[in-house]
Coordinates of C-alpha atoms and ligand atoms in Angstrom, one line a residue:
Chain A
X1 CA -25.7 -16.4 21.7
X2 CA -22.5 -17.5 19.9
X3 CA -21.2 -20.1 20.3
X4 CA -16.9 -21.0 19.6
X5 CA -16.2 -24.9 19.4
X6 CA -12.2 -25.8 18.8
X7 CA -11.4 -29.4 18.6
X8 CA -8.6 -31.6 18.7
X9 CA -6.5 -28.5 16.8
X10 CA -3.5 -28.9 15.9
X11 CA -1.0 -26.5 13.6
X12 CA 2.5 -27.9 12.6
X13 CA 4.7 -25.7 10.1
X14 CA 6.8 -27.2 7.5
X15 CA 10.0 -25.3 7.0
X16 CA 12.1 -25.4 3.7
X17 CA 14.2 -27.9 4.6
X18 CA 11.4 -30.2 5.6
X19 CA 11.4 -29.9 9.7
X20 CA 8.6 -29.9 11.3
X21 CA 7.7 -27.9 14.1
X22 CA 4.2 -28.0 16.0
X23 CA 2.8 -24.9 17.1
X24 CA -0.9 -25.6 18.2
X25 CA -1.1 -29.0 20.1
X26 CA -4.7 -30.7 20.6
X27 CA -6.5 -27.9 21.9
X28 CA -10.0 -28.2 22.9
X29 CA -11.8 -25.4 23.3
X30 CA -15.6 -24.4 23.6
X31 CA -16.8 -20.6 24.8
X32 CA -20.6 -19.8 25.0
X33 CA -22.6 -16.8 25.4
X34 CA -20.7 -13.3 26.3
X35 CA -18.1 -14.8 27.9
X36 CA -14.7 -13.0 28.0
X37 CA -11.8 -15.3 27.7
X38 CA -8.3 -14.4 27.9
X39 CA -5.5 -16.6 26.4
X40 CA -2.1 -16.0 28.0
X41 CA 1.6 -17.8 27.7
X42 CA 4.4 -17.1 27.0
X43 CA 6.0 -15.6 23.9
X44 CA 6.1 -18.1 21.0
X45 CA 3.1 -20.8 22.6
X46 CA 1.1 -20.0 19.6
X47 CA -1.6 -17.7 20.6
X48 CA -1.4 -15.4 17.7
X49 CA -1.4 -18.7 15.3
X50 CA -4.8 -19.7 17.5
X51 CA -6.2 -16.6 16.6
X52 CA -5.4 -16.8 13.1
X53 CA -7.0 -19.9 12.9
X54 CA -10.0 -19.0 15.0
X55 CA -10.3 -16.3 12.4
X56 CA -10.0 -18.2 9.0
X57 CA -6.8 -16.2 8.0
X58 CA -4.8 -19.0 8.6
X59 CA -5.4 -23.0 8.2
X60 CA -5.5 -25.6 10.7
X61 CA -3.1 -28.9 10.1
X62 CA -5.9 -31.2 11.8
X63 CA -8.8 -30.7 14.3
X64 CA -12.1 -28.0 13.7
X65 CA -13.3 -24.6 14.5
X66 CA -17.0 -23.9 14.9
X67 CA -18.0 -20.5 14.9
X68 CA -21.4 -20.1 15.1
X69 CA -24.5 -17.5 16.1
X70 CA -28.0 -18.7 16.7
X71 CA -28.4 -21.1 13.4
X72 CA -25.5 -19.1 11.3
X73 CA -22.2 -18.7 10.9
X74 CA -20.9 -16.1 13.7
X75 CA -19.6 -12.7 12.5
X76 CA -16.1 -12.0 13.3
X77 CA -14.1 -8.6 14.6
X78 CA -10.3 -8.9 15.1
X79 CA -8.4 -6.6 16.7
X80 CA -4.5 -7.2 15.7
X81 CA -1.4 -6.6 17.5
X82 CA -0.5 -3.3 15.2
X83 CA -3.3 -1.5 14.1
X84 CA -3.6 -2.4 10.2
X85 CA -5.0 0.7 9.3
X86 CA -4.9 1.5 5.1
X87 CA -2.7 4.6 5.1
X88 CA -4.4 5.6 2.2
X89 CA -8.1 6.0 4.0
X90 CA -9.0 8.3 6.5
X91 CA -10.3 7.0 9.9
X92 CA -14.0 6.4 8.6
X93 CA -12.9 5.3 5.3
X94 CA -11.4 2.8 7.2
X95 CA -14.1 1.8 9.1
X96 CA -16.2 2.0 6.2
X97 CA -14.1 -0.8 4.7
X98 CA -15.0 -3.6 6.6
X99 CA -18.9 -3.1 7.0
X100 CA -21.0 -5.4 5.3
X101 CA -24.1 -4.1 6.2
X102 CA -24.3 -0.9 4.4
X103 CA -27.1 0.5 5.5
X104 CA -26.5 2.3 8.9
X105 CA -22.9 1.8 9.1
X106 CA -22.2 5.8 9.6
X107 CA -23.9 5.5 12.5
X108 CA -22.1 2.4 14.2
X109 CA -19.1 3.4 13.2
X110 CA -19.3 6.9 14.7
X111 CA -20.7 5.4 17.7
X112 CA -17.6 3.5 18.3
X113 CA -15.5 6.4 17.4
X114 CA -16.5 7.8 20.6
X115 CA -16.4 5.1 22.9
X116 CA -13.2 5.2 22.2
X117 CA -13.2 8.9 22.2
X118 CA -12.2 9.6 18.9
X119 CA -14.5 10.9 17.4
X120 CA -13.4 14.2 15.8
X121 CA -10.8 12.4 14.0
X122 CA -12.7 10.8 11.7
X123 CA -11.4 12.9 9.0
X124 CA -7.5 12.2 9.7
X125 CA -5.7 9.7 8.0
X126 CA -3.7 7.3 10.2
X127 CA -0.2 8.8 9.7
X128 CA -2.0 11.4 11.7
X129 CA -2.8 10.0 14.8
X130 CA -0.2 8.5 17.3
X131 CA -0.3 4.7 17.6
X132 CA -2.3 4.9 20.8
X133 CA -4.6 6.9 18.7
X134 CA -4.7 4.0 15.7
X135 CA -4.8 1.1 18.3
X136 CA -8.2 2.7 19.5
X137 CA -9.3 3.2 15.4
X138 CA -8.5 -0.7 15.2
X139 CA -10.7 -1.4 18.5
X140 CA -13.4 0.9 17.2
X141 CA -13.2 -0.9 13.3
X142 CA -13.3 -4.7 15.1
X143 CA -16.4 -3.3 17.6
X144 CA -18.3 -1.2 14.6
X145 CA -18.9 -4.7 13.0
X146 CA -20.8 -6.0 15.4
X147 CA -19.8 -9.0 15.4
X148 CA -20.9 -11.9 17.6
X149 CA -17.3 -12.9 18.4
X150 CA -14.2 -10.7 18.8
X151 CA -10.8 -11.8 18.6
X152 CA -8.0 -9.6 20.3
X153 CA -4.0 -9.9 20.1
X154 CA -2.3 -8.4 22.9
X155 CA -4.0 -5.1 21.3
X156 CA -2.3 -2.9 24.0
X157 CA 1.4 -4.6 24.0
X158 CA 2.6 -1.4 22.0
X159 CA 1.4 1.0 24.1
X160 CA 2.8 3.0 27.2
X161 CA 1.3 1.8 30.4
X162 CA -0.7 4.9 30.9
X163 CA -2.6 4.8 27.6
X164 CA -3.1 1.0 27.6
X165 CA -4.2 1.2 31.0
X166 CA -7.4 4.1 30.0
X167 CA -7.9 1.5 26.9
X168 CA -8.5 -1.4 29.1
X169 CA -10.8 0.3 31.1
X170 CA -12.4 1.3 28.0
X171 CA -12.6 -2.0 26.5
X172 CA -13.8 -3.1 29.8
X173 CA -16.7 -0.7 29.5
X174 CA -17.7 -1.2 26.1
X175 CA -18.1 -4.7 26.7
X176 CA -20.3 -4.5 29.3
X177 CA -22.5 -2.2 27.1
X178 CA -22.1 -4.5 24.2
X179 CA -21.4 -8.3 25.2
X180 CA -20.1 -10.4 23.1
X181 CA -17.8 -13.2 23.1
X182 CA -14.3 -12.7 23.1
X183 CA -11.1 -14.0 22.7
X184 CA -8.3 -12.0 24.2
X185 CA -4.6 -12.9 24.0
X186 CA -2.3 -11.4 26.5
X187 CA 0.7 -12.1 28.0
X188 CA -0.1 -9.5 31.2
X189 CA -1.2 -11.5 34.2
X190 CA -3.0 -8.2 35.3
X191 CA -4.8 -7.7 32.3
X192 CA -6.1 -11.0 32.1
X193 CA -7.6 -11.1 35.7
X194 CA -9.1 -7.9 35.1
X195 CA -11.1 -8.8 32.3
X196 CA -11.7 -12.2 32.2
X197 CA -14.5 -14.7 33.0
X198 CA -11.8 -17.4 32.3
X199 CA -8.0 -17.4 32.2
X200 CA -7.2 -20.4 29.6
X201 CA -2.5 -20.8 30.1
X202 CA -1.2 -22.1 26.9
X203 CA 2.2 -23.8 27.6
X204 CA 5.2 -23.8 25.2
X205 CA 4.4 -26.2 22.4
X206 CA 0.7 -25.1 22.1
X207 CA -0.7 -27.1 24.8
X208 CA -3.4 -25.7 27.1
X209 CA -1.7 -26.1 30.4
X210 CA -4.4 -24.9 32.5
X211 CA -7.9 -22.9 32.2
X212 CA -8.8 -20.5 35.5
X213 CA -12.2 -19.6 35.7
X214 CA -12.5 -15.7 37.7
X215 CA -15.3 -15.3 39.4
X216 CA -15.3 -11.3 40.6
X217 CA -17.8 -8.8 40.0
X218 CA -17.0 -6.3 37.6
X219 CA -15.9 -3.1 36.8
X220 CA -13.0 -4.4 38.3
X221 CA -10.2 -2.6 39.7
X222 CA -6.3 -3.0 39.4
X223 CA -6.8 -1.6 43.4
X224 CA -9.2 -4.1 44.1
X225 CA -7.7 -6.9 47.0
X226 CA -9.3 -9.6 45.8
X227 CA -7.8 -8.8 42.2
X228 CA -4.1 -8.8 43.1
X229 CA -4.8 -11.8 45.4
X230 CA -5.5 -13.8 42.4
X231 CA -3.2 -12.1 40.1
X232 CA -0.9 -13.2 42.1
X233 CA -1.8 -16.6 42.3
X234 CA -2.2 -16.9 38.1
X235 CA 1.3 -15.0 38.0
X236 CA 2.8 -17.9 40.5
X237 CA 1.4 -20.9 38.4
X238 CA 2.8 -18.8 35.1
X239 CA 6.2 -19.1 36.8
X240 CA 5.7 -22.2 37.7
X241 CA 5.4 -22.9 33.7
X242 CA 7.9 -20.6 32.6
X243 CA 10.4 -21.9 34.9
X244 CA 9.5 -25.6 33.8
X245 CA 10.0 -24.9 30.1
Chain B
X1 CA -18.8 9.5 1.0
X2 CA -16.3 12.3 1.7
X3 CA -18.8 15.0 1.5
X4 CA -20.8 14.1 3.8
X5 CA -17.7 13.9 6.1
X6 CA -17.4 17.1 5.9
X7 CA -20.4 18.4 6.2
X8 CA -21.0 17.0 9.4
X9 CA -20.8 19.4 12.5
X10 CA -19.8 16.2 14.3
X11 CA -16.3 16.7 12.9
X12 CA -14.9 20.3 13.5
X13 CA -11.7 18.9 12.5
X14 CA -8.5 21.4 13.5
X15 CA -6.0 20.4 11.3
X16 CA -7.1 21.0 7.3
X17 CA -5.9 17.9 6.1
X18 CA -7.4 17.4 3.0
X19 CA -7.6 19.7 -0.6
X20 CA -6.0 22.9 -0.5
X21 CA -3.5 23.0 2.2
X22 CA -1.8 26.8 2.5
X23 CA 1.2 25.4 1.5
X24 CA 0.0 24.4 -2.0
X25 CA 0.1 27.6 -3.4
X26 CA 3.7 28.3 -2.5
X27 CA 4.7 25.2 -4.3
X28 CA 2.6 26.1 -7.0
X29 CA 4.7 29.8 -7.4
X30 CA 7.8 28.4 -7.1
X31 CA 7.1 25.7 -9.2
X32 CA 6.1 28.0 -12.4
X33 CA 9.5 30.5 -11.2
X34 CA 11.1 27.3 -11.3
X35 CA 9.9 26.3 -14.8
X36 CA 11.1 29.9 -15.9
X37 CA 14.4 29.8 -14.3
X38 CA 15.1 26.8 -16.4
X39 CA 14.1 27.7 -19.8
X40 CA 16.1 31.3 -19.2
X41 CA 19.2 29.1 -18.0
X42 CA 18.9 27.4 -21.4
X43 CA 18.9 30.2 -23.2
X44 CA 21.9 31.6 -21.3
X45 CA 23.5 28.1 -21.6
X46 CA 23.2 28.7 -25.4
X47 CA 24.5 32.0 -25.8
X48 CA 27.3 30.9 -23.9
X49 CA 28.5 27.8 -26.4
X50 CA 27.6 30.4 -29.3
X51 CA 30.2 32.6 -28.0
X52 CA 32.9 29.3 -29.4
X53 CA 33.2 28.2 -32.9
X54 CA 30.4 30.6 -34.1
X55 CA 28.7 28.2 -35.9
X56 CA 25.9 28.2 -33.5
X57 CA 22.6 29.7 -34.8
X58 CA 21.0 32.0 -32.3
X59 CA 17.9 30.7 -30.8
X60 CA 15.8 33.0 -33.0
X61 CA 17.4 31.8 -35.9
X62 CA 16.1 28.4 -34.3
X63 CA 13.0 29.1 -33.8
X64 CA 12.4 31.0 -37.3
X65 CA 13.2 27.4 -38.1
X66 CA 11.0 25.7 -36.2
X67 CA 8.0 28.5 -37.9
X68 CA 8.8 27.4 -41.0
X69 CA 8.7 23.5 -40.4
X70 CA 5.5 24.3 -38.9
X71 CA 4.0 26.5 -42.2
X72 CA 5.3 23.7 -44.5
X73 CA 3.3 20.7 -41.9
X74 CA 6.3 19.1 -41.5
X75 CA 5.4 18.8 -37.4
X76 CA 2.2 17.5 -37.6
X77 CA 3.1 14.8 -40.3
X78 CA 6.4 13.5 -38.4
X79 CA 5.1 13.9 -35.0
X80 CA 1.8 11.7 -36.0
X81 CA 4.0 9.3 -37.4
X82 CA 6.2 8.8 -34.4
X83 CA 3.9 9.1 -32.0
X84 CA 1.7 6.0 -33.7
X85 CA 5.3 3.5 -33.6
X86 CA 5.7 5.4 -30.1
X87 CA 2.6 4.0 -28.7
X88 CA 2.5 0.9 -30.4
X89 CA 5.7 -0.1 -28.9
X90 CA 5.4 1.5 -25.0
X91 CA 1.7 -0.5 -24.8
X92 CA 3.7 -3.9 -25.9
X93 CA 6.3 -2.8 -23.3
X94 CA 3.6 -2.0 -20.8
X95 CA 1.8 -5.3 -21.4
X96 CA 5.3 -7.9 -21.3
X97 CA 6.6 -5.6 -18.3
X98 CA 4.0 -6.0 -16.4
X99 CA 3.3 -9.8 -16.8
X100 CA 7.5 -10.2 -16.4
X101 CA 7.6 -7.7 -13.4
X102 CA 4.3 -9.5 -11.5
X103 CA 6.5 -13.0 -11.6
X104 CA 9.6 -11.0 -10.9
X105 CA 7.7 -10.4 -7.9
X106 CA 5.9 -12.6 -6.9
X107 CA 8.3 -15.9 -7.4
X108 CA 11.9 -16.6 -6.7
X109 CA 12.7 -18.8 -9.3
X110 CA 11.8 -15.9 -12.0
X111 CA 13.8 -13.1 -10.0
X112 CA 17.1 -15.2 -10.1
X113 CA 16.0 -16.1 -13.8
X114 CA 15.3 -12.5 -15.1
X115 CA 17.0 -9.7 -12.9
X116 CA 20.3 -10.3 -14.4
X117 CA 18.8 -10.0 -17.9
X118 CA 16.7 -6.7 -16.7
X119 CA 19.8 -5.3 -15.0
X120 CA 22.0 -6.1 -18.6
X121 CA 18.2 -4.5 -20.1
X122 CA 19.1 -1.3 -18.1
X123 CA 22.5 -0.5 -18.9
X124 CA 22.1 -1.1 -22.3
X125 CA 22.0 2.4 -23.7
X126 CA 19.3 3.1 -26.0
X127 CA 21.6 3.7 -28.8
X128 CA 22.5 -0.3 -29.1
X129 CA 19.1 -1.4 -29.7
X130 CA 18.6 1.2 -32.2
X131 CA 21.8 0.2 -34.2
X132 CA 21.0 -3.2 -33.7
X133 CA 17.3 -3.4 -34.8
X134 CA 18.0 -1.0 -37.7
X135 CA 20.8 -3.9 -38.7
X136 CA 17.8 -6.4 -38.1
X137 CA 15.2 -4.9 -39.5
X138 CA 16.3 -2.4 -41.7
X139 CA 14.3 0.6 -42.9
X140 CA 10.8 -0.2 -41.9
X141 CA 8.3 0.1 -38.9
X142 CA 9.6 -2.7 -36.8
X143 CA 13.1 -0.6 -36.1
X144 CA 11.4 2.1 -34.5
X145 CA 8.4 -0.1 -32.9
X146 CA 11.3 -2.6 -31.7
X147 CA 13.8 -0.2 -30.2
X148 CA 10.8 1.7 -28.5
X149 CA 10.0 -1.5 -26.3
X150 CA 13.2 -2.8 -25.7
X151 CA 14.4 0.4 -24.7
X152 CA 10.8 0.6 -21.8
X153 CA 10.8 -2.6 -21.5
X154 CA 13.4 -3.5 -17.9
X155 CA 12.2 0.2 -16.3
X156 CA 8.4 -1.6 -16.8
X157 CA 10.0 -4.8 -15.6
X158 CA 11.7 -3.5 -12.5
X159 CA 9.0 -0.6 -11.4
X160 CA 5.9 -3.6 -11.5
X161 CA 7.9 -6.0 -10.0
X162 CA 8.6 -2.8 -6.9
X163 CA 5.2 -2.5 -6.7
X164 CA 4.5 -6.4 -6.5
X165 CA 6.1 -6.4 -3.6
X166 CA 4.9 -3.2 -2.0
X167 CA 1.6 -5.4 -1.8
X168 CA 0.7 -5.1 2.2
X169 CA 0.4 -9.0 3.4
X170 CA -0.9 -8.1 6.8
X171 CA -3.7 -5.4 5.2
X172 CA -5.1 -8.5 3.0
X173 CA -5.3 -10.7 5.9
X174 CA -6.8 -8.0 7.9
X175 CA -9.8 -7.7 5.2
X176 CA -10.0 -11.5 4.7
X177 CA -10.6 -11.7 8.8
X178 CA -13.5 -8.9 8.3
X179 CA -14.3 -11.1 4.8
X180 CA -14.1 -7.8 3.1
X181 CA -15.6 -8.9 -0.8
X182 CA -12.5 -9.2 -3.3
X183 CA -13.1 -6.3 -5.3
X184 CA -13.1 -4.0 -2.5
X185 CA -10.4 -5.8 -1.3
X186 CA -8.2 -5.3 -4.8
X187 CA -9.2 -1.6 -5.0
X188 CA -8.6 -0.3 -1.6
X189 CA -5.6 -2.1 -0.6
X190 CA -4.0 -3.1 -3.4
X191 CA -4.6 -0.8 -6.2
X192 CA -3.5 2.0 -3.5
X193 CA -0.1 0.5 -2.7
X194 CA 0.8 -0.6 -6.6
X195 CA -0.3 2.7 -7.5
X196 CA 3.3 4.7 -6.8
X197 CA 5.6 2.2 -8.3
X198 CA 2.8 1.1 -11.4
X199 CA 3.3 5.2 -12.4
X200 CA 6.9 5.6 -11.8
X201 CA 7.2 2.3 -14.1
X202 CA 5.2 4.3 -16.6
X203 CA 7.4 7.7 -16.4
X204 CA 10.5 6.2 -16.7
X205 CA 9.6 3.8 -19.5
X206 CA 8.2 6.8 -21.4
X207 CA 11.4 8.4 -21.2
X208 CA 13.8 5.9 -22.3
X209 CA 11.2 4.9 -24.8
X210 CA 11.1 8.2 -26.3
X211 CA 15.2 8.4 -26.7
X212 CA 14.8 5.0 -28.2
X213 CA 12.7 5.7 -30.8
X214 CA 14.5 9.1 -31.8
X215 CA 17.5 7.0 -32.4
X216 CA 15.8 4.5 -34.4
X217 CA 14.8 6.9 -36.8
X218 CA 17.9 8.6 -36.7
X219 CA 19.7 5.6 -37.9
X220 CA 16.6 3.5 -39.4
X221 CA 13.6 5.4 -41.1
X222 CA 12.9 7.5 -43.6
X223 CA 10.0 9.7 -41.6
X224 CA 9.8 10.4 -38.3
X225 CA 10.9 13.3 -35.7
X226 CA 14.3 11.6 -35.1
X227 CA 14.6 11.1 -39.3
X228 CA 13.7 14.9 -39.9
X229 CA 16.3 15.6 -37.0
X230 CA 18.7 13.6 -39.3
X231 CA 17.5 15.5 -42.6
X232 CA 19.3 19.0 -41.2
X233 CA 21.8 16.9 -39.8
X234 CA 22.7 15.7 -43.1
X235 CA 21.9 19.0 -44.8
X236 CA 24.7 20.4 -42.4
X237 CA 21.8 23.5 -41.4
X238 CA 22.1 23.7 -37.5
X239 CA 18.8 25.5 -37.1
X240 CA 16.6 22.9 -38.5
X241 CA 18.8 20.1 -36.1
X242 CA 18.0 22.3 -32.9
X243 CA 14.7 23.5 -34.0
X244 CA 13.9 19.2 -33.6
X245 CA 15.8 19.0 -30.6
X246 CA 14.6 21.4 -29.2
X247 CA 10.7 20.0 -30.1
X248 CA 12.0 17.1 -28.6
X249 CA 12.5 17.7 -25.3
X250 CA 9.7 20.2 -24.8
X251 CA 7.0 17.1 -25.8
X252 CA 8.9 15.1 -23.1
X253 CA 8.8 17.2 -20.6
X254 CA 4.7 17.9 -21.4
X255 CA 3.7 14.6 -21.7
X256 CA 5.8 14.0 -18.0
X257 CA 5.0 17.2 -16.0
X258 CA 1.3 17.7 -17.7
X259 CA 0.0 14.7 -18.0
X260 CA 2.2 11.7 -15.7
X261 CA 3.7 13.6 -12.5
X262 CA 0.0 14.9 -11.6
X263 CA -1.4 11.7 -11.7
X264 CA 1.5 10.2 -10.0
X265 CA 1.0 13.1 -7.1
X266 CA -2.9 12.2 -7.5
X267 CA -1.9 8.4 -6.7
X268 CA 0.7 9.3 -3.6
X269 CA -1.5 12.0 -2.2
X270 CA -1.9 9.8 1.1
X271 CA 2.1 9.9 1.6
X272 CA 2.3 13.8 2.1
X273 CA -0.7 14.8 4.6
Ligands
LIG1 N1 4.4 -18.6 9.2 C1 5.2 -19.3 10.1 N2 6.1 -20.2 9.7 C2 6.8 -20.8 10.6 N3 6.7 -20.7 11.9 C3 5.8 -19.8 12.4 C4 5.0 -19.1 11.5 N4 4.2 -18.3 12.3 C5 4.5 -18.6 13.5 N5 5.5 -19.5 13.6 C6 6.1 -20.0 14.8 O1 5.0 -20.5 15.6 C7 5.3 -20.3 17.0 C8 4.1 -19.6 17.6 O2 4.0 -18.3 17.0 P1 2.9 -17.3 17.6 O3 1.6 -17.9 17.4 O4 3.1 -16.0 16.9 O5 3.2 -17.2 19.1 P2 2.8 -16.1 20.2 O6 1.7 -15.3 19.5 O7 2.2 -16.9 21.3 O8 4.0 -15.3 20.6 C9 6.6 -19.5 17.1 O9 7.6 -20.4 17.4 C10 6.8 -19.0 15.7 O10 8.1 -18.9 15.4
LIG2 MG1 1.7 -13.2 19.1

C-alpha cells in the first residue's frame, strides 16, 4: 500500500531581480492506500508546482515528501497537462521508454493501449494521432508503469468536453481495475466529485484552504442526484474562495 | 523492437507509415530527372557564353582536359593532398564550433559575447581569410588548414548552438519523473532533437569550408586542387581552368547529396510521416 507523506512544504521562487514570491505554503499532506485524491484551485495556486515536487522534477524550498511502497521507495506515473510524447518514437516506442522492468513490458504496455482503446495505433507516431488521441497515449505510458502512485495534471483541460468526458469515465474504470494512489489536479468541480475519495481546495498563495472527503459509491455518474448535490456544494465554497481572493 | 511490431496481428495498422511509402518513388524519379535537367542546363548555359568572345573551350575540349590530367595522375595527387588539409581543418572547426555553439546555447553571457563575432564570422567571404592567412602564413600547410576552419567555423558555431536550444525541457523532465536512466535519456530525447541542426551545421560548414580552402591554394600553395586550378590560370589554357572547376563542384555536390543529405533525411525522418 503506498503511502504519500508531504510536510510543512513550502516553494518560494526567486526572480532576477531578487523578489520573492511563495507558491506552495505549509502544506501537509498524507494519502494512504488506493485512495483517489483530487487537488483543485484556481489558476496559479500552485498545483502543477505540487506535483512537480511530489514528483522529484522540481525542488522543494523547505518541508519533505515521502513517497513510499511497502518498505521501498514508491514508483511514480505522471500524467502531464500536454501529452509529452517524443515525436521521434512511435506510440510503443514511447511507452517502451519509460519501463524499467524490461521483461514483460510489451505486454503491459499493450494492455494499457487498450484500456484506453488504442490499441492498433501502436505503430503511429504522435504527429499522427489527434491530441485526444496522445492525451490517452500519455494515460496509457503513466498506467503501463505500474506504479504505486500516479500523479495527474488536469490531463483533460485540452480536450473537448465530449472526449474528456469518455476519458474520465475511462480513467474511472481503469482505476477501479487497478488501484493505486493518485493525485489528480483539476480545476473542474465536476470532475473532482466524480472521482474522488477526497477533494483537498488549494487557495491562492498555495495554502490548503479546505479538504472534502466524498463518500459515494462508485461508478459514479454526472446524472447521479446525489453527485450534483455536492458538486454543487464544493462549487459554492470554490466561490466562496474565488470571490475572497 | 520494430519487427516484432510489425509482425504482430494485433496491429493491422491502415495507414503505412513507416519504410517505403508510395510516394517515395515519385520523389525518387523526379529527383534523378531533376539531377539531369541540371547538368543539361549547364551545358546549355555554356554553349550559350561560348557563343561571346570565343574564347571559350567547348566542354569536350574540357573534358579531353580533364582525361589527360587524369592519365598524367595529376587528380589523385592534388585531390589527396587537399582533401588531408581539408579534413584536418573541418574536424578542428567541428570540434571549436561545437564547444563555442553548446555555450552559445546554453548561457547568455556567451551569446551577447560571441554572436556578434559569429555574425562578422559569417559575412566575411571566404576570400578574406584566404588572402589574409596566405599574408600570415605564407606558402605552407597552415594557409590552407587555417582558411578551411575559419571559413566552417561560425556555420558550426550557429547550427550547434540551433540545435542547443532545440533541446525539449519538458521531454527531459518528463523522463526524469519516470527516472528514465541517463543514457537512454541522452539518446532518445536529445540526440533525436540535436540531430537536424548538428547535420545542417555539418553541410553548411562543408561548403564554405571547401570554397575556403580552394582559395587558399589559389593564392597560398604550391599543390593542391585550387593551386592546379591556378597553374592553367596562369598558363592562360581555359580547358585545364574549367576542367578543375568543373571537378570542383561535382566533388561538392557528391560528398552533399551522396553522402550528408541522406543522413540528414535519415536523422529528420520523424518530421515527414
Ligand atoms: N519556474 C517558475 N518561476 C517563477 N514562477 C513560477 C515558476 N513556475 C510557476 N511559477 C509561478 O508559481 C505559481 C503557481 O504556478 P502553478 O503551480 O503552475 O499553478 P497552477 O498549476 O495551480 O495553475 C504561478 O503564479 C506561477 O506564475
Ligand atoms: Mg497547472
Amino acid at each position: 500500500m503506498a503511502n504519500i507523506e508531504i510536510k510543512q512544504l513550502e516553494k518560494t521562487y526567486t526572480d532576477a531581480k531578487g523578489r520573492q514570491t511563495r507558491v506552495l505554503d505549509s502544506i501537509d499532506l498524507t494519502v494512504s492506500g488506493d485512495t483517489f485524491v483530487s487537488i483543485v484551485g484556481p489558476s496559479g495556486s500552485g498545483k502543477t508546482t505540487l506535483l512537480n515536487i511530489v514528483s522529484g522534477i522540481e525542488s522543494a524550498t523547505s518541508g519533505s515528501v515521502s513517497l513510499r511502497e511497502g518498505g521501498r521507495d514508491a514508483k511514480v506515473g505522471y500524467v502531464f497537462q500536454d501529452p509529452r510524447l517524443l515525436p521521434w518514437r512511435t506510440v510503443m516506442q514511447n511507452l517502451s521508454f519509460v519501463q524499467d522492468d524490461r521483461s514483460d513490458w510489451e505486454v503491459r504496455a499493450r494492455h494499457y493501449l487498450e484500456l484506453v482503446g488504442l490499441g492498433h495505433l501502436g505503430d503511429r507516431f504522435p504527429a499522427q494521432l489527434s491530441g485526444g488521441q496522445q492525451q490517452r497515449i500519455g494515460i496509457a505510458r503513466a498506467f503501463s508503469v505500474e506504479p504505486d502512485i500516479l500523479l495527474m495534471d488536469e490531463p483533460f483541460s485540452h480536450l473537448d468536453a465530449m472526449t474528456s468526458r469518455s476519458l474520465r469515465e475511462h480513467l474511472e474504470q481503469i482505476w477501479l481495475q487497478s488501484r493505486k494512489t493518485v493525485l489528480f489536479v483539476t480545476h473542474d468541480i465536476t470532475e473532482a466529485v466524480q472521482l474522488s475519495d477526497r477533494i483537498i481546495v488549494l487557495a491562492p498563495g498555495g495554502r490548503i484552504h479546505e479538504t472534502i472527503e466524498v463518500d459515494l459509491p462508485r461508478p459514479r455518474r454526472a446524472s447521479d442526484p446525489r453527485v450534483a448535490v455536492l458538486q454543487a456544494e464544493v462549487l459554492a465554497r470554490f466561490e466562496a474562495l474565488e470571490a475572497a481572493a | 523492437m520494430t519487427n516484432t511490431l510489425r509482425d504482430s496481428p494485433a496491429i493491422s495498422n491502415p495507414v503505412p507509415v513507416t519504410g517505403k511509402a508510395p510516394g517515395r518513388f515519385v520523389g525518387k524519379g523526379t529527383s534523378i530527372l531533376a539531377g539531369l535537367l541540371s547538368l543539361l542546363s549547364i551545358w546549355v548555359v555554356w554553349e550559350i557564353a561560348r557563343l561571346w568572345g570565343g574564347r571559350l573551350p567547348s566542354l569536350a575540349e574540357t573534358l579531353a582536359r580533364l582525361g589527360t590530367e587524369w592519365a598524367g595522375n595529376e587528380i589523385w595527387i592534388n585531390f589527396a593532398v587537399s582533401i588531408n588539409r581539408f579534413v584536418l581543418g573541418l574536424v578542428l572547426a567541428l570540434v571549436v564550433g561545437a564547444i563555442l555553439g553548446v555555450a552559445i546555447g546554453l548561457s547568455k553571457f556567451a551569446e551577447a559575447a560571441l554572436s556578434d563575432l559569429t555574425m562578422v564570422g559569417l559575412a566575411a567571404p571566404a576570400v578574406i581569410w584566404a588572402l589574409l592567412t596566405t599574408m600570415w602564413f605564407g606558402f605552407g600547410w597552415l594557409t590552407p588548414v587555417v582558411t578551411v576552419f575559419l571559413s566552417g567555423l561560425p556555420f558550426v558555431v550557429v547550427n550547434i548552438a540551433k540545435a542547443v536550444r532545440a533541446v525539449p525541457g519538458d521531454l527531459i523532465l518528463m523522463a526524469r519523473a519516470f527516472e528514465v536512466p541517463r543514457v537512454r535519456g541522452l539518446s532518445q530525447i536529445i540526440a533525436p532533437a540535436v540531430a537536424g541542426s548538428a547535420i545542417a551545421a555539418v553541410r553548411f560548414a562543408v561548403i564554405s569550408a571547401w570554397n575556403g580552402l580552394l582559395l587558399a591554394e589559389w593564392f597560398g600553395s604550391t599543390s593542391g586542387v585550387g593551386w592546379r586550378s591556378r597553374y592553367w590560370y596562369d598558363a592562360n589554357q581555359m580547358d585545364g581552368f574549367l576542367a578543375w572547376v568543373l571537378l570542383f563542384m561535382a566533388f561538392l555536390v557528391l560528398v552533399d547529396q551522396i553522402l550528408l543529405a541522406p543522413i540528414e533525411r535519415r536523422a529528420t525522418r520523424w518530421r515527414r510521416v
